[in-house]
CSV table of C-alpha atoms in Angstrom, one decimal:
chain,number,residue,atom,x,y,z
A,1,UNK,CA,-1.1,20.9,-44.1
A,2,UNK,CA,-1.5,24.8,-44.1
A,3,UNK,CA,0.2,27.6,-45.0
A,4,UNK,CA,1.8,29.3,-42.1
A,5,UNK,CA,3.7,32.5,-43.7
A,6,UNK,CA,2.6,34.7,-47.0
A,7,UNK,CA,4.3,37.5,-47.9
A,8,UNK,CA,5.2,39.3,-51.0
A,9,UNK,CA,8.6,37.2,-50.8
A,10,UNK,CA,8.1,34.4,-48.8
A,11,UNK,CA,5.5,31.5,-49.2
A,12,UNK,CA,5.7,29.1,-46.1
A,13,UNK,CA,3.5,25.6,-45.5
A,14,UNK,CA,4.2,23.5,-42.7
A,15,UNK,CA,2.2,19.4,-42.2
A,16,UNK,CA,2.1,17.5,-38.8
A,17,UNK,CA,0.6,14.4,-39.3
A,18,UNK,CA,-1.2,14.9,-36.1
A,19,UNK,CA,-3.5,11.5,-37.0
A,20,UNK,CA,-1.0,9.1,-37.0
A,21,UNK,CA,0.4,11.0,-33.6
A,22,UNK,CA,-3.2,10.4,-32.1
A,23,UNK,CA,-3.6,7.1,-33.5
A,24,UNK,CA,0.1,5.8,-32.4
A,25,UNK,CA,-0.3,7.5,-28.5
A,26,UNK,CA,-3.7,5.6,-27.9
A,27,UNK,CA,-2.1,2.6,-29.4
A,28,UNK,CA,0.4,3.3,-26.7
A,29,UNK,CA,-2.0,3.5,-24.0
A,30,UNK,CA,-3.5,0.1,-25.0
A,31,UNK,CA,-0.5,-1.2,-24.5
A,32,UNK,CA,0.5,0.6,-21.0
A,33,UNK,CA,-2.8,-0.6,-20.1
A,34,UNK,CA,-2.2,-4.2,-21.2
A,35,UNK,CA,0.7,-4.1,-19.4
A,36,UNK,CA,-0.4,-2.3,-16.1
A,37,UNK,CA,-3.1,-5.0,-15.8
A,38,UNK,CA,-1.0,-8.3,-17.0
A,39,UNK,CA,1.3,-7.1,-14.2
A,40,UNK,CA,0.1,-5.4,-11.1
A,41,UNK,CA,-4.4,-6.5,-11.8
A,42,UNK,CA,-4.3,-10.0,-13.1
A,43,UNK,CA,-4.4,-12.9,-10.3
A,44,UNK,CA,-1.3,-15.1,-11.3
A,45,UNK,CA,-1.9,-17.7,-8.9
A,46,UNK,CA,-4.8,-18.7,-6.8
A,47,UNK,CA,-5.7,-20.1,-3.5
A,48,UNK,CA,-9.3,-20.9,-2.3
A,49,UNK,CA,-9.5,-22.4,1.3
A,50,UNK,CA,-13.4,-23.2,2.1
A,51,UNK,CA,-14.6,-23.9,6.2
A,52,UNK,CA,-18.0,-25.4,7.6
A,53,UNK,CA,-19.2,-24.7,10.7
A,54,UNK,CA,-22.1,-26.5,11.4
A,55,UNK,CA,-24.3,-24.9,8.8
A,56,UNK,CA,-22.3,-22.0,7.4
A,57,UNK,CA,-19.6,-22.2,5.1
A,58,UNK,CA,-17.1,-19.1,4.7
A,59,UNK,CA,-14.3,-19.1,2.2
A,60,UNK,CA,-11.4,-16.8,1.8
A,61,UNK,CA,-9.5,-16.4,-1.6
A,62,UNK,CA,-5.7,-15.1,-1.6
A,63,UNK,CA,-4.5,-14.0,-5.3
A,64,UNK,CA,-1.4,-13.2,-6.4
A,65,UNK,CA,-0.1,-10.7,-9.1
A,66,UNK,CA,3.0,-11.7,-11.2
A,67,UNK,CA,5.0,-8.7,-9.6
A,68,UNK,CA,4.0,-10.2,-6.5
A,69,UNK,CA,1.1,-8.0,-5.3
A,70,UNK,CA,-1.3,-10.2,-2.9
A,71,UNK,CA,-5.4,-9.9,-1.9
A,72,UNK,CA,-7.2,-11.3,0.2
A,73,UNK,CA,-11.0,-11.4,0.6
A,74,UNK,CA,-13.2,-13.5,2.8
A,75,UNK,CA,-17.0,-14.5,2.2
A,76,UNK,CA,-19.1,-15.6,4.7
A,77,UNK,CA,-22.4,-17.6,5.1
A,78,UNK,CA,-21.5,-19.4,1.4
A,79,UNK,CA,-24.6,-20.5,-0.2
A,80,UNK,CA,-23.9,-22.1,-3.5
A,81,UNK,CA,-22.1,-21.2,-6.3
A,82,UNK,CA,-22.4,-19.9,-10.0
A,83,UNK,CA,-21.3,-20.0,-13.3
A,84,UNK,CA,-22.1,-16.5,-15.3
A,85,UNK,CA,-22.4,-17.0,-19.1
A,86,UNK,CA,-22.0,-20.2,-21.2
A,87,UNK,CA,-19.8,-22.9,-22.3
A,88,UNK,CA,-16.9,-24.3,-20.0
A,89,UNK,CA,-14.4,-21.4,-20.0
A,90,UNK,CA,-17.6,-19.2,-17.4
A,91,UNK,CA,-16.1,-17.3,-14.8
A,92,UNK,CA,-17.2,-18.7,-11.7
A,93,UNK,CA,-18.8,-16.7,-8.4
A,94,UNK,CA,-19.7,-17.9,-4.9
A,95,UNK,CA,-22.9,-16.7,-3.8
A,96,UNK,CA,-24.1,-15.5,0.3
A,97,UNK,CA,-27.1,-14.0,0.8
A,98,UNK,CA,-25.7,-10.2,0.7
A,99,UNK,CA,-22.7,-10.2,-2.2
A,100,UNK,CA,-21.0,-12.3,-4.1
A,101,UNK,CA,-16.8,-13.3,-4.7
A,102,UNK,CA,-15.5,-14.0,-8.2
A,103,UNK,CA,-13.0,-17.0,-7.5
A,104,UNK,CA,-11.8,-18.6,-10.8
A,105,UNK,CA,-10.4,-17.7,-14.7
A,106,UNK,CA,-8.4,-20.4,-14.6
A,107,UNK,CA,-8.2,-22.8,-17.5
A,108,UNK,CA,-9.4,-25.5,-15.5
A,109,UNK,CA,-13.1,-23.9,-14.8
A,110,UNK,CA,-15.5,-27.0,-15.3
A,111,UNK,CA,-13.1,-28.9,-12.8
A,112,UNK,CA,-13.1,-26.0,-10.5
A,113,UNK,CA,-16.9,-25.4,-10.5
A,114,UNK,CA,-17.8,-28.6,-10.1
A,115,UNK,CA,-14.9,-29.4,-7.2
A,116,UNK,CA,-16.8,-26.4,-5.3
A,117,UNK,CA,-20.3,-27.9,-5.8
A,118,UNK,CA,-19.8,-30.9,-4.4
A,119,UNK,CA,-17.9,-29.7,-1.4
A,120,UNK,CA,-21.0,-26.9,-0.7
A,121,UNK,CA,-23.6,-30.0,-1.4
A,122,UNK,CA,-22.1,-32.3,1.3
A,123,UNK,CA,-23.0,-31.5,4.7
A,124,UNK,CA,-20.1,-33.9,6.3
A,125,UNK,CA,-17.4,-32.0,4.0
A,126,UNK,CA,-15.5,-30.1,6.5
A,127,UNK,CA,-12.9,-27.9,4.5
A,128,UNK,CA,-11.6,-27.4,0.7
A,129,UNK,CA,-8.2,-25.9,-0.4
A,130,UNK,CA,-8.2,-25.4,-4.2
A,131,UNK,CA,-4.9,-24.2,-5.3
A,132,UNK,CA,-4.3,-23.1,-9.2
A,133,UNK,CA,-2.4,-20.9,-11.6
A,134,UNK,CA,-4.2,-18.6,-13.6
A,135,UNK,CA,-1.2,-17.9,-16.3
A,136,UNK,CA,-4.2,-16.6,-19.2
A,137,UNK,CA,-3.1,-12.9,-18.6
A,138,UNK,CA,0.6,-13.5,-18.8
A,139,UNK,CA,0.2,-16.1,-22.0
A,140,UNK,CA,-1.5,-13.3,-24.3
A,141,UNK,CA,-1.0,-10.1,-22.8
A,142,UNK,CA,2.4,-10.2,-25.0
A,143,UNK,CA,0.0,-10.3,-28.3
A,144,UNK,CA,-1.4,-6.7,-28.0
A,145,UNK,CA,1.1,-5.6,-25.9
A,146,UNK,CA,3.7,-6.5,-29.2
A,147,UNK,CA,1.8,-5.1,-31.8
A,148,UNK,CA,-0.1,-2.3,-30.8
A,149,UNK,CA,3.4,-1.0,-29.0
A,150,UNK,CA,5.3,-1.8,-32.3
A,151,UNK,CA,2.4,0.5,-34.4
A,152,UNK,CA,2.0,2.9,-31.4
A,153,UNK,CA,6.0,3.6,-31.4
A,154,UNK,CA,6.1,3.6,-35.7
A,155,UNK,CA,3.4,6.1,-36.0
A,156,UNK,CA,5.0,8.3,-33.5
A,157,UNK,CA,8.5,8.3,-34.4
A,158,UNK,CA,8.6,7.4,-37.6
A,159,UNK,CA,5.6,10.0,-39.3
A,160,UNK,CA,7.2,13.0,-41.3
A,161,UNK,CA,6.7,16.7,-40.3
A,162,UNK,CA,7.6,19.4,-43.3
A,163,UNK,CA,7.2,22.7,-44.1
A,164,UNK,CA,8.2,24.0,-47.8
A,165,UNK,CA,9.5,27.2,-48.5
A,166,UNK,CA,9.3,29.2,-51.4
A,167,UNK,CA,11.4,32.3,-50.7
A,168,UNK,CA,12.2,35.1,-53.7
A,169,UNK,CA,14.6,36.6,-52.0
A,170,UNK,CA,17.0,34.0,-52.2
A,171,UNK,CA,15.9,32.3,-55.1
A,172,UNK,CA,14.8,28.8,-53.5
A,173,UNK,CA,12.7,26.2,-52.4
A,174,UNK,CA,13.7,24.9,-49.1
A,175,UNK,CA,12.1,21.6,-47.7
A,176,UNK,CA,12.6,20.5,-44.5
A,177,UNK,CA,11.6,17.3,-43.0
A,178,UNK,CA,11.6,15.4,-39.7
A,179,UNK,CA,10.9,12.4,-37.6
A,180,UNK,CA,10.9,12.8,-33.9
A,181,UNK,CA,13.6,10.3,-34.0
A,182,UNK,CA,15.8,12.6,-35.7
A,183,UNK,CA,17.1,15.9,-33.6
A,184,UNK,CA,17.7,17.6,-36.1
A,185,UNK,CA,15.4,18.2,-39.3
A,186,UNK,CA,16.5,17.1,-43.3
A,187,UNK,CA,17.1,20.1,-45.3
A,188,UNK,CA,17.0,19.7,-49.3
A,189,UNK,CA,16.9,23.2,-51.4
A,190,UNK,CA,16.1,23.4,-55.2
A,191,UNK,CA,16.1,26.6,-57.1
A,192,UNK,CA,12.7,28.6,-57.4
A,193,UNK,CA,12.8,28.8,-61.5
A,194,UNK,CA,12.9,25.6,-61.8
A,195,UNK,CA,9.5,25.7,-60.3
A,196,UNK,CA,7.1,24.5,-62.9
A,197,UNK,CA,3.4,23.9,-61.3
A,198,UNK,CA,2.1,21.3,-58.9
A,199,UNK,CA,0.0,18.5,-59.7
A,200,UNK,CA,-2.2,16.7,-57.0
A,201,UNK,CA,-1.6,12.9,-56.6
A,202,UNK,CA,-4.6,11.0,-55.0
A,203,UNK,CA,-4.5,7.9,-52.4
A,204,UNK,CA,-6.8,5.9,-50.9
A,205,UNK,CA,-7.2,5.2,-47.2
A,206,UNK,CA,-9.8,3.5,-45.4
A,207,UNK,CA,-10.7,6.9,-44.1
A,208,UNK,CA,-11.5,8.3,-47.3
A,209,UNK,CA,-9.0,9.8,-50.1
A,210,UNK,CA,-5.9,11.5,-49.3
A,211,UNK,CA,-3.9,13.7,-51.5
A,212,UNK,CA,-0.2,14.4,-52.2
A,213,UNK,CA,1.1,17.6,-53.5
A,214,UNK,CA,4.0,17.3,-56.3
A,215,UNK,CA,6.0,19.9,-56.8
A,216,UNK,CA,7.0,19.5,-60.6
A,217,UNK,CA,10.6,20.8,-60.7
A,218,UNK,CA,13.0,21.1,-63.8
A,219,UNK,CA,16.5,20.2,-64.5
A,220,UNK,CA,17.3,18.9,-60.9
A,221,UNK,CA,16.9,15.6,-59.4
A,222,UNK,CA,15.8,15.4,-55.9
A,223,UNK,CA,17.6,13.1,-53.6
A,224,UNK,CA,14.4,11.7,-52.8
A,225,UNK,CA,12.3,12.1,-56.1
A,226,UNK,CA,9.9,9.9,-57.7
A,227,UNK,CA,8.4,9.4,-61.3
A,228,UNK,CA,4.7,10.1,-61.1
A,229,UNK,CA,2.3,9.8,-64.3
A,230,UNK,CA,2.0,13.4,-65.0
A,231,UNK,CA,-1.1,15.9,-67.1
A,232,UNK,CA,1.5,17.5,-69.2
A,233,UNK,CA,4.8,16.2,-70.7
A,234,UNK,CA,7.8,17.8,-69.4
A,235,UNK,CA,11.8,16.7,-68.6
A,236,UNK,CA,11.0,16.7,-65.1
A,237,UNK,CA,11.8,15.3,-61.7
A,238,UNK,CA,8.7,16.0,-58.9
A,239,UNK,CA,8.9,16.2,-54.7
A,240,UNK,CA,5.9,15.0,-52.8
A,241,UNK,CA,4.0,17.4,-50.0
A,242,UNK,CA,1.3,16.5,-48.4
A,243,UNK,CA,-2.7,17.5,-48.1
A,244,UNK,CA,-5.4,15.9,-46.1
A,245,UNK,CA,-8.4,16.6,-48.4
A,246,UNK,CA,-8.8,17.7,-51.7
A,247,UNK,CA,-9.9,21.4,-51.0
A,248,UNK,CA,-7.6,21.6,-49.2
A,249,UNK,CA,-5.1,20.4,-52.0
A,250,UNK,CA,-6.6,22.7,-54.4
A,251,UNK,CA,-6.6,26.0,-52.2
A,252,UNK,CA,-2.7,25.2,-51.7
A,253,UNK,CA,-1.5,24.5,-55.2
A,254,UNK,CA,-3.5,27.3,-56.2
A,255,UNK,CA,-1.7,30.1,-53.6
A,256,UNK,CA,1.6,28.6,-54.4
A,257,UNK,CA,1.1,28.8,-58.5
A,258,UNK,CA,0.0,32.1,-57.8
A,259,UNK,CA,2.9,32.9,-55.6
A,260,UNK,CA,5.4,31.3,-57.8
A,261,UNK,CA,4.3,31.5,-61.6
A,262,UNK,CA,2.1,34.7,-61.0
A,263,UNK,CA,-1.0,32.6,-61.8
A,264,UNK,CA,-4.3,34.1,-60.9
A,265,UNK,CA,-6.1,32.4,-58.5
């Protein structure tokens, strides 16, 4: 929040919530990303066809996307093959002397691995055709792609942008407010002597404190007011604006008593 406009008669602040903007458009991209690889990057479907001649074995893999999208590659002179990392669920490489070919995430690994041992460990083993799906990507790329698309597309379209008024001229406080959602922006107008002061209302985030601004207001009720534990007693209704940090609270309630009230800062 800052103020954008100070005059002798007009007092104007306006808040993005340029966080939660940030925060929802690289949840976005997590999800395009999710989605981009689930689709066009993750093999679907798998088929592994294995040859000996005499001493050399080559292998050629063919992979399928779930849009469709095919690969092929061929490794020659087939050595032996590998299991990186631990436990049953390792992705599996076949190893020639000059590069290697990652051939398996299926859930069916241990079989897999073992199945291409034994076929590279028997001499009078002539061919191997493995064929398997590989439906991992597809099974929990809807998990991420569900909830950091649902907070991506809430954070964006649903955060508040206002600005708030304080014009002398014409006697009133003007707050507008708007979602990108909305085309056009909620307008809600209270008269400027019924200003009475501002009191700053504190929040915690897992970022650190966050502060609202509340415009203490007499004889009027707000469409969207709220009953807050106030300093001073007063027949009162209040409207919320909104700060980032507490100087920054503080610097603002001070220019707009001082605008309003005539207090000195």
């Amino acid at each position: 929040m800052r103020i954008i406009e100070q005059t002798s008669e007009r007092l104007k602040t306006r808040y993005y919530p340029i966080n939660s903007w940030v925060v929802g458009g690289c949840c976005l991209c997590v999800t395009l990303h999710t989605l981009v690889r689930s689709l066009v990057w993750e093999p679907t479907s798998t088929v592994l066809n294995c040859t000996r001649q005499t001493t050399s074995v080559t292998c050629q893999l063919q992979q399928q996307t779930f849009i469709g999208i095919q690969q092929e590659q061929t490794l020659e002179a087939v050595r032996s093959v590998e299991g990186v990392g631990g436990g049953t669920n390792r992705p599996i490489w076949l190893v020639a002397p000059t590069q290697t070919l990652p051939v398996s995430n299926s859930s069916s690994r241990r079989d897999t691995f073992n199945t291409i041992q034994t076929f590279l460990n028997t001499p009078s083993a002539k061919s191997l055709t493995l064929r398997y799906d590989q439906p991992t990507a597809m099974l929990f790329a809807p998990i991420p792609i569900l909830l950091f698309g649902g907070l991506g597309l809430a954070l964006l379209f649903l955060s508040v942008a206002n600005s708030c008024t304080f014009d002398k001229t014409q006697n009133q406080i003007i707050l507008k407010s708007r979602t990108l959602m909305e085309k056009q922006a909620s307008i809600e107008t209270f008269s400027l002597s019924s200003f009475q002061g501002i009191e700053i209302e504190s929040y915690s985030t897992k970022i650190g404190n966050r502060y609202n601004l509340l415009l203490v207001l007499t004889h009027e009720k707000p469409p969207f007011y709220r009953p807050v534990v106030k300093t001073h007693v007063l027949s009162v209704d209040v409207v919320a604006i909104i700060a980032l940090n507490y100087e920054q609270a503080t610097r603002i309630t001070e220019t707009i008593e001082s605008f309003v009230l005539g207090k000195e800062v």
